[in-house]
Short mmCIF file of C-alpha atoms in Angstrom, two decimals:
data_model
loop_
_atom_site.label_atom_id
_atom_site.label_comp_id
_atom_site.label_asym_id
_atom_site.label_seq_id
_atom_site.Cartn_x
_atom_site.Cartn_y
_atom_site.Cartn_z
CA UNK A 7 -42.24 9.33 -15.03
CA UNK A 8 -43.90 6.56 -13.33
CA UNK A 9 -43.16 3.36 -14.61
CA UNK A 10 -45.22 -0.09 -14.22
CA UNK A 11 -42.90 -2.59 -13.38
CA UNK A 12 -42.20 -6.77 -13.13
CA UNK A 13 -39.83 -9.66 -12.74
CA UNK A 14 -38.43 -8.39 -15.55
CA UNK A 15 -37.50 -5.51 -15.15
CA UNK A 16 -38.51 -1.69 -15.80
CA UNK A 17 -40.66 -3.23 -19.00
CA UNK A 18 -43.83 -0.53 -19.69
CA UNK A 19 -44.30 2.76 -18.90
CA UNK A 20 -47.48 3.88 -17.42
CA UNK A 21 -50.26 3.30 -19.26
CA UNK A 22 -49.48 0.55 -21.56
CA UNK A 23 -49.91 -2.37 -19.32
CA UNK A 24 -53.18 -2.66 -20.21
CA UNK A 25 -52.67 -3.57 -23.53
CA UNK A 26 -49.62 -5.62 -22.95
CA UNK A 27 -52.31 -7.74 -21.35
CA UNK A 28 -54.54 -7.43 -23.76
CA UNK A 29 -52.13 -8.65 -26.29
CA UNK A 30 -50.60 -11.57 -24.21
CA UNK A 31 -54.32 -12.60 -23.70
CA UNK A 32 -54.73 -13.14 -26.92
CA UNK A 33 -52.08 -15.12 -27.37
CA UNK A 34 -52.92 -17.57 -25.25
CA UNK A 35 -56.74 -17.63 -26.20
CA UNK A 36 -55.26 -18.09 -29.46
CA UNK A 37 -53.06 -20.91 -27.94
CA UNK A 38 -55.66 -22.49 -25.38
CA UNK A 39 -59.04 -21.26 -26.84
CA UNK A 40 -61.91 -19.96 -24.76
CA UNK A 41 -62.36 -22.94 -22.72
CA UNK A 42 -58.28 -23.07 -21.75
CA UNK A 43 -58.04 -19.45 -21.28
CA UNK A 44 -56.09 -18.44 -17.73
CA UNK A 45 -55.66 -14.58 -16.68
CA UNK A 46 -52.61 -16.19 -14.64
CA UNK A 47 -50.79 -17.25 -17.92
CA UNK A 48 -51.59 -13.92 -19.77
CA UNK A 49 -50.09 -12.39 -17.10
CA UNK A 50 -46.67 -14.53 -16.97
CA UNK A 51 -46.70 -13.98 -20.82
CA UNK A 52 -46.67 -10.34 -20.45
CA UNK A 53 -43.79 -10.79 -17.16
CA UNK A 54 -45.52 -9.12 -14.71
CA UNK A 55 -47.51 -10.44 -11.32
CA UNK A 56 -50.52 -12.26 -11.17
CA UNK A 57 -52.43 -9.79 -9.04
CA UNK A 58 -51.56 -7.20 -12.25
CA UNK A 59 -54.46 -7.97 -14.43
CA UNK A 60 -56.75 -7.38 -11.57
CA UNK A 61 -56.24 -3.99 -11.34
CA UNK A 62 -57.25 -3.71 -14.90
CA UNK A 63 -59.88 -5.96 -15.34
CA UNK A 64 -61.05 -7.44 -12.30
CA UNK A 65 -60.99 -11.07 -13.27
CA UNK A 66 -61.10 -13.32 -16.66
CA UNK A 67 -64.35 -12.46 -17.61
CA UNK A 68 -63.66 -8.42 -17.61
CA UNK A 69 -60.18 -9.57 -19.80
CA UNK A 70 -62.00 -11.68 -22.26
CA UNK A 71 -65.01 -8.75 -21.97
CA UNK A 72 -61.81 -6.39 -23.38
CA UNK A 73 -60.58 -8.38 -25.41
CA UNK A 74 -63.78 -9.11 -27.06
CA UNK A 75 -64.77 -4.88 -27.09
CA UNK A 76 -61.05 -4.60 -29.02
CA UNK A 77 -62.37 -7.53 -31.18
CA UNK A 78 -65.31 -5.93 -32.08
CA UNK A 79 -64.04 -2.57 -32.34
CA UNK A 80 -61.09 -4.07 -35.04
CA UNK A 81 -63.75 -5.41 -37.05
CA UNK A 82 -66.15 -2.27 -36.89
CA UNK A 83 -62.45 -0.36 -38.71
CA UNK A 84 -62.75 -3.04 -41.33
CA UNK A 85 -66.60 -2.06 -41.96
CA UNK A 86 -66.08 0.96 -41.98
CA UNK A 87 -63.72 1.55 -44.85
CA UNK A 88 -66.50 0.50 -47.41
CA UNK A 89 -67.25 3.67 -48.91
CA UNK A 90 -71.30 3.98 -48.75
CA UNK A 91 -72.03 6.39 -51.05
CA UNK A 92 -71.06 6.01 -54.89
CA UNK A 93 -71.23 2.36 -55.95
CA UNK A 94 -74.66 -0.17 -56.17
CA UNK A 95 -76.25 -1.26 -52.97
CA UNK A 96 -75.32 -5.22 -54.04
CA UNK A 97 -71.80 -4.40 -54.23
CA UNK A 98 -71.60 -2.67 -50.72
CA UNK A 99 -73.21 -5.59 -49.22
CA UNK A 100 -70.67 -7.81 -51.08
CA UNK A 101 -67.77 -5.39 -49.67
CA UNK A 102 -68.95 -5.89 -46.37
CA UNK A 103 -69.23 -9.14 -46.37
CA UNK A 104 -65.67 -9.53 -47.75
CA UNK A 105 -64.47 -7.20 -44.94
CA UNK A 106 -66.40 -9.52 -42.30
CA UNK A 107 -65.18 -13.02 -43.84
CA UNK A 108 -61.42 -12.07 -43.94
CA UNK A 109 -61.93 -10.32 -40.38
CA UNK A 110 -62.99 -13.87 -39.51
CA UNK A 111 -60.03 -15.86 -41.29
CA UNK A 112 -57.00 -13.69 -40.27
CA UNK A 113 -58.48 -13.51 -36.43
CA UNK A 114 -60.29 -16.72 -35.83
CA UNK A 115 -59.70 -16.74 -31.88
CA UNK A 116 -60.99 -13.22 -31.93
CA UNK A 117 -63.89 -13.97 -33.76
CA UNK A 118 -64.81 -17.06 -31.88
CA UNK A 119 -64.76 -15.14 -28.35
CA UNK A 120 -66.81 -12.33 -29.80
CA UNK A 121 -69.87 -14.88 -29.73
CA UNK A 122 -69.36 -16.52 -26.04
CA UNK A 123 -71.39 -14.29 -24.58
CA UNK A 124 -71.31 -16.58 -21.60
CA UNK A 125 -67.57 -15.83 -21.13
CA UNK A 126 -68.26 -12.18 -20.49
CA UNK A 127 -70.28 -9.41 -19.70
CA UNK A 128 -72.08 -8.90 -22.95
CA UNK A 129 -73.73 -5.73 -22.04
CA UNK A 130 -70.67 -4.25 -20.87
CA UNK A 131 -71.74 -0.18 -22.44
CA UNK A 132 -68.20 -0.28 -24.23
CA UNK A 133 -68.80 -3.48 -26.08
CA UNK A 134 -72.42 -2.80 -26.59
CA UNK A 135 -71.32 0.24 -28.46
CA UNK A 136 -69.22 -1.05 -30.68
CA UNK A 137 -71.91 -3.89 -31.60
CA UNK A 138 -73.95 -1.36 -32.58
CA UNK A 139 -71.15 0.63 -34.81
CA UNK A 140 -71.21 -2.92 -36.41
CA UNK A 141 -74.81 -2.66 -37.42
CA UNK A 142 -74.96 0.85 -37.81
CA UNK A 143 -71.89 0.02 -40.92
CA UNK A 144 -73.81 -2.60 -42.37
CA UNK A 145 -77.35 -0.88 -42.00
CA UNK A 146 -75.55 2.25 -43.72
CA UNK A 147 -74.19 -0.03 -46.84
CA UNK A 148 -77.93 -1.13 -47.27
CA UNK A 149 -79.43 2.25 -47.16
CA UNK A 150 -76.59 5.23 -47.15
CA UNK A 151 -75.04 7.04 -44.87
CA UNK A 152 -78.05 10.04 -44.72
CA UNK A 153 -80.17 7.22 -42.47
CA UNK A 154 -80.13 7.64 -38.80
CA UNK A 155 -79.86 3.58 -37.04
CA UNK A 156 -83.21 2.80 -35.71
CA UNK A 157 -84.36 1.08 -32.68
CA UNK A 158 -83.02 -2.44 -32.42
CA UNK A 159 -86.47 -3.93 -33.34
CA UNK A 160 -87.51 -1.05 -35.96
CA UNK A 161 -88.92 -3.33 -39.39
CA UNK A 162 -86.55 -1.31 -41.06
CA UNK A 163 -83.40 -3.46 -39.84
CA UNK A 164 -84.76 -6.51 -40.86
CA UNK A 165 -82.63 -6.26 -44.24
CA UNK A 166 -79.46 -5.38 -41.91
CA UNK A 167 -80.29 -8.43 -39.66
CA UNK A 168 -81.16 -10.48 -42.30
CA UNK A 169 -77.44 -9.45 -44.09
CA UNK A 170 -75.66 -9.79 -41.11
CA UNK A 171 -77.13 -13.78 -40.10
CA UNK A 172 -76.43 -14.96 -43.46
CA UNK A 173 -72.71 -13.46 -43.56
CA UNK A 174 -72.10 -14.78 -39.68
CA UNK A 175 -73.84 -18.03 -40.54
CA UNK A 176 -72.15 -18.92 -43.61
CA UNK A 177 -68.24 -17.81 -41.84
CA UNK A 178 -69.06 -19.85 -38.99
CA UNK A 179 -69.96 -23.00 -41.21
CA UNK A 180 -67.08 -22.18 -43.56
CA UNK A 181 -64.63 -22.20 -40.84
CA UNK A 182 -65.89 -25.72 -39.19
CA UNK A 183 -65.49 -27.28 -42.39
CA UNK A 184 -69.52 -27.67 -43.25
CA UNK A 185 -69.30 -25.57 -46.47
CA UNK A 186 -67.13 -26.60 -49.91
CA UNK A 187 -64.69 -28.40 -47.11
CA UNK A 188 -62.79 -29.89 -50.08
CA UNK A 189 -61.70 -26.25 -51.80
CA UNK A 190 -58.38 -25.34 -50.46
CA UNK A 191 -60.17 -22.12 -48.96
CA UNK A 192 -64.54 -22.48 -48.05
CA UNK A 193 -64.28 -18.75 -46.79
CA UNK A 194 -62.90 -17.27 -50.62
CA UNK A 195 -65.21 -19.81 -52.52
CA UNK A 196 -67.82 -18.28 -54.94
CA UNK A 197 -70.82 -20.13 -52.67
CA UNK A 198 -70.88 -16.63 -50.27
CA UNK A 199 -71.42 -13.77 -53.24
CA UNK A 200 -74.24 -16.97 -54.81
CA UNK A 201 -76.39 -16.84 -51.43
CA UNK A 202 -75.97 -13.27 -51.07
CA UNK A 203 -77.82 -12.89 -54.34
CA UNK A 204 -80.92 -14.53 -53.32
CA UNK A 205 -81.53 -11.79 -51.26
CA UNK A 206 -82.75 -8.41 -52.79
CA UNK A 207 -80.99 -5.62 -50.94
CA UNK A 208 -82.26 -3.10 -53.37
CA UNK A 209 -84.23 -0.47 -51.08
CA UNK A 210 -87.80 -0.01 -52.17
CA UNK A 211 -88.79 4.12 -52.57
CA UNK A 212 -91.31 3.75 -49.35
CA UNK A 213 -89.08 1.95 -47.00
CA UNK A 214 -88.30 -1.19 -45.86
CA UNK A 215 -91.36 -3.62 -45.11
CA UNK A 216 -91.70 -5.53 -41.98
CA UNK A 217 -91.13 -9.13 -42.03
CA UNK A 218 -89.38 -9.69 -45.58
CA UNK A 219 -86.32 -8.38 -47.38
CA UNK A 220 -88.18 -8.51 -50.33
CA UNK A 221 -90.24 -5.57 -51.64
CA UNK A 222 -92.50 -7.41 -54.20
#
């Protein structure tokens, strides 16, 4: 069997170079950050050349465009194991947004790449799909799993959106130390679920209304 090989030796087989590059790049985005990020260190940290990666990716932007599709497809998993069907509508959005916080706190390099869209090629079809598994998870914990996802600007995901900034914003502000900074953990403080229930996720008989998640 064909084998890939480096200075050190015969260390992957074919076919799993890719993600020993994909893992060594995130440990040194996880070292250096997005800004200190170098395809020529991921590849040293994985022990093979620096021409390998190329043949992969291209450069640093189709890496951190992988990495960031794996990113988003780990957190899409996480989603996805709250169970739709069966419990209140609140407590699905609160599941979710437990799923998405922790997501956030155990991968925090991760999650702060998935948002550079500068860094990468943000309309890159694999990534792009696995954005929209995101929304299509938290769109089916508002309204079940027997809705199809609408267009991107369809009035009916305006509860999904409006879900989704409040979660993102709060994690992001949480993790800079603007929210609770003085509790020994923002992300697992009570201030999340308290927000959350300003918002009424309850879905009205006729459908979601444009412009409000609020059916009054």
């Amino acid at each position: 069997m064909t084998s890939e090989k480096s200075s050190t030796g015969d260390r992957y087989h074919h076919g799993n170079l890719r993600a020993a590059l994909l893992d060594s790049a995130l440990v040194v985005l996880s070292e250096s950050g997005v800004a200190g990020f170098s395809m020529r260190e991921a590849a040293r940290r994985a022990g093979v050349s620096q021409s390998a990666p190329k043949h992969h990716f291209g450069d640093a932007r189709g890496l951190l465009g992988a990495l960031a599709t794996r990113a988003y497809r780990q957190l899409c998993d996480r989603l996805e194991t709250v169970e739709p069907d069966g419990h209140d509508v609140r407590e699905r959005v609160y599941a979710l947004a437990a799923e998405y916080v922790a997501f956030a706190q155990e991968n925090r390099a991760l999650f702060d790449l998935m948002w550079r869209m500068t860094q990468f090629d943000f309309n890159d079809p694999e990534l792009a799909e696995q954005k929209h598994r995101a929304l299509r998870a938290l769109d089916r914990g508002l309204r079940g799993t027997d809705t199809q996802l609408p267009e991107d600007t369809d009035p009916a995901l305006v509860p999904s959106y409006a879900v989704w900034s409040l979660v993102h914003g709060y994690t992001i502000l949480a993790l800079e130390g603007a929210i609770d900074s003085n509790a020994r953990d923002p992300l697992a403080s009570d201030l999340l679920p308290a927000m959350l229930a300003l918002l009424d996720v309850s879905p009205p008989a006729h459908g979601w209304r444009a412009g409000s998640c609020r059916d009054r």
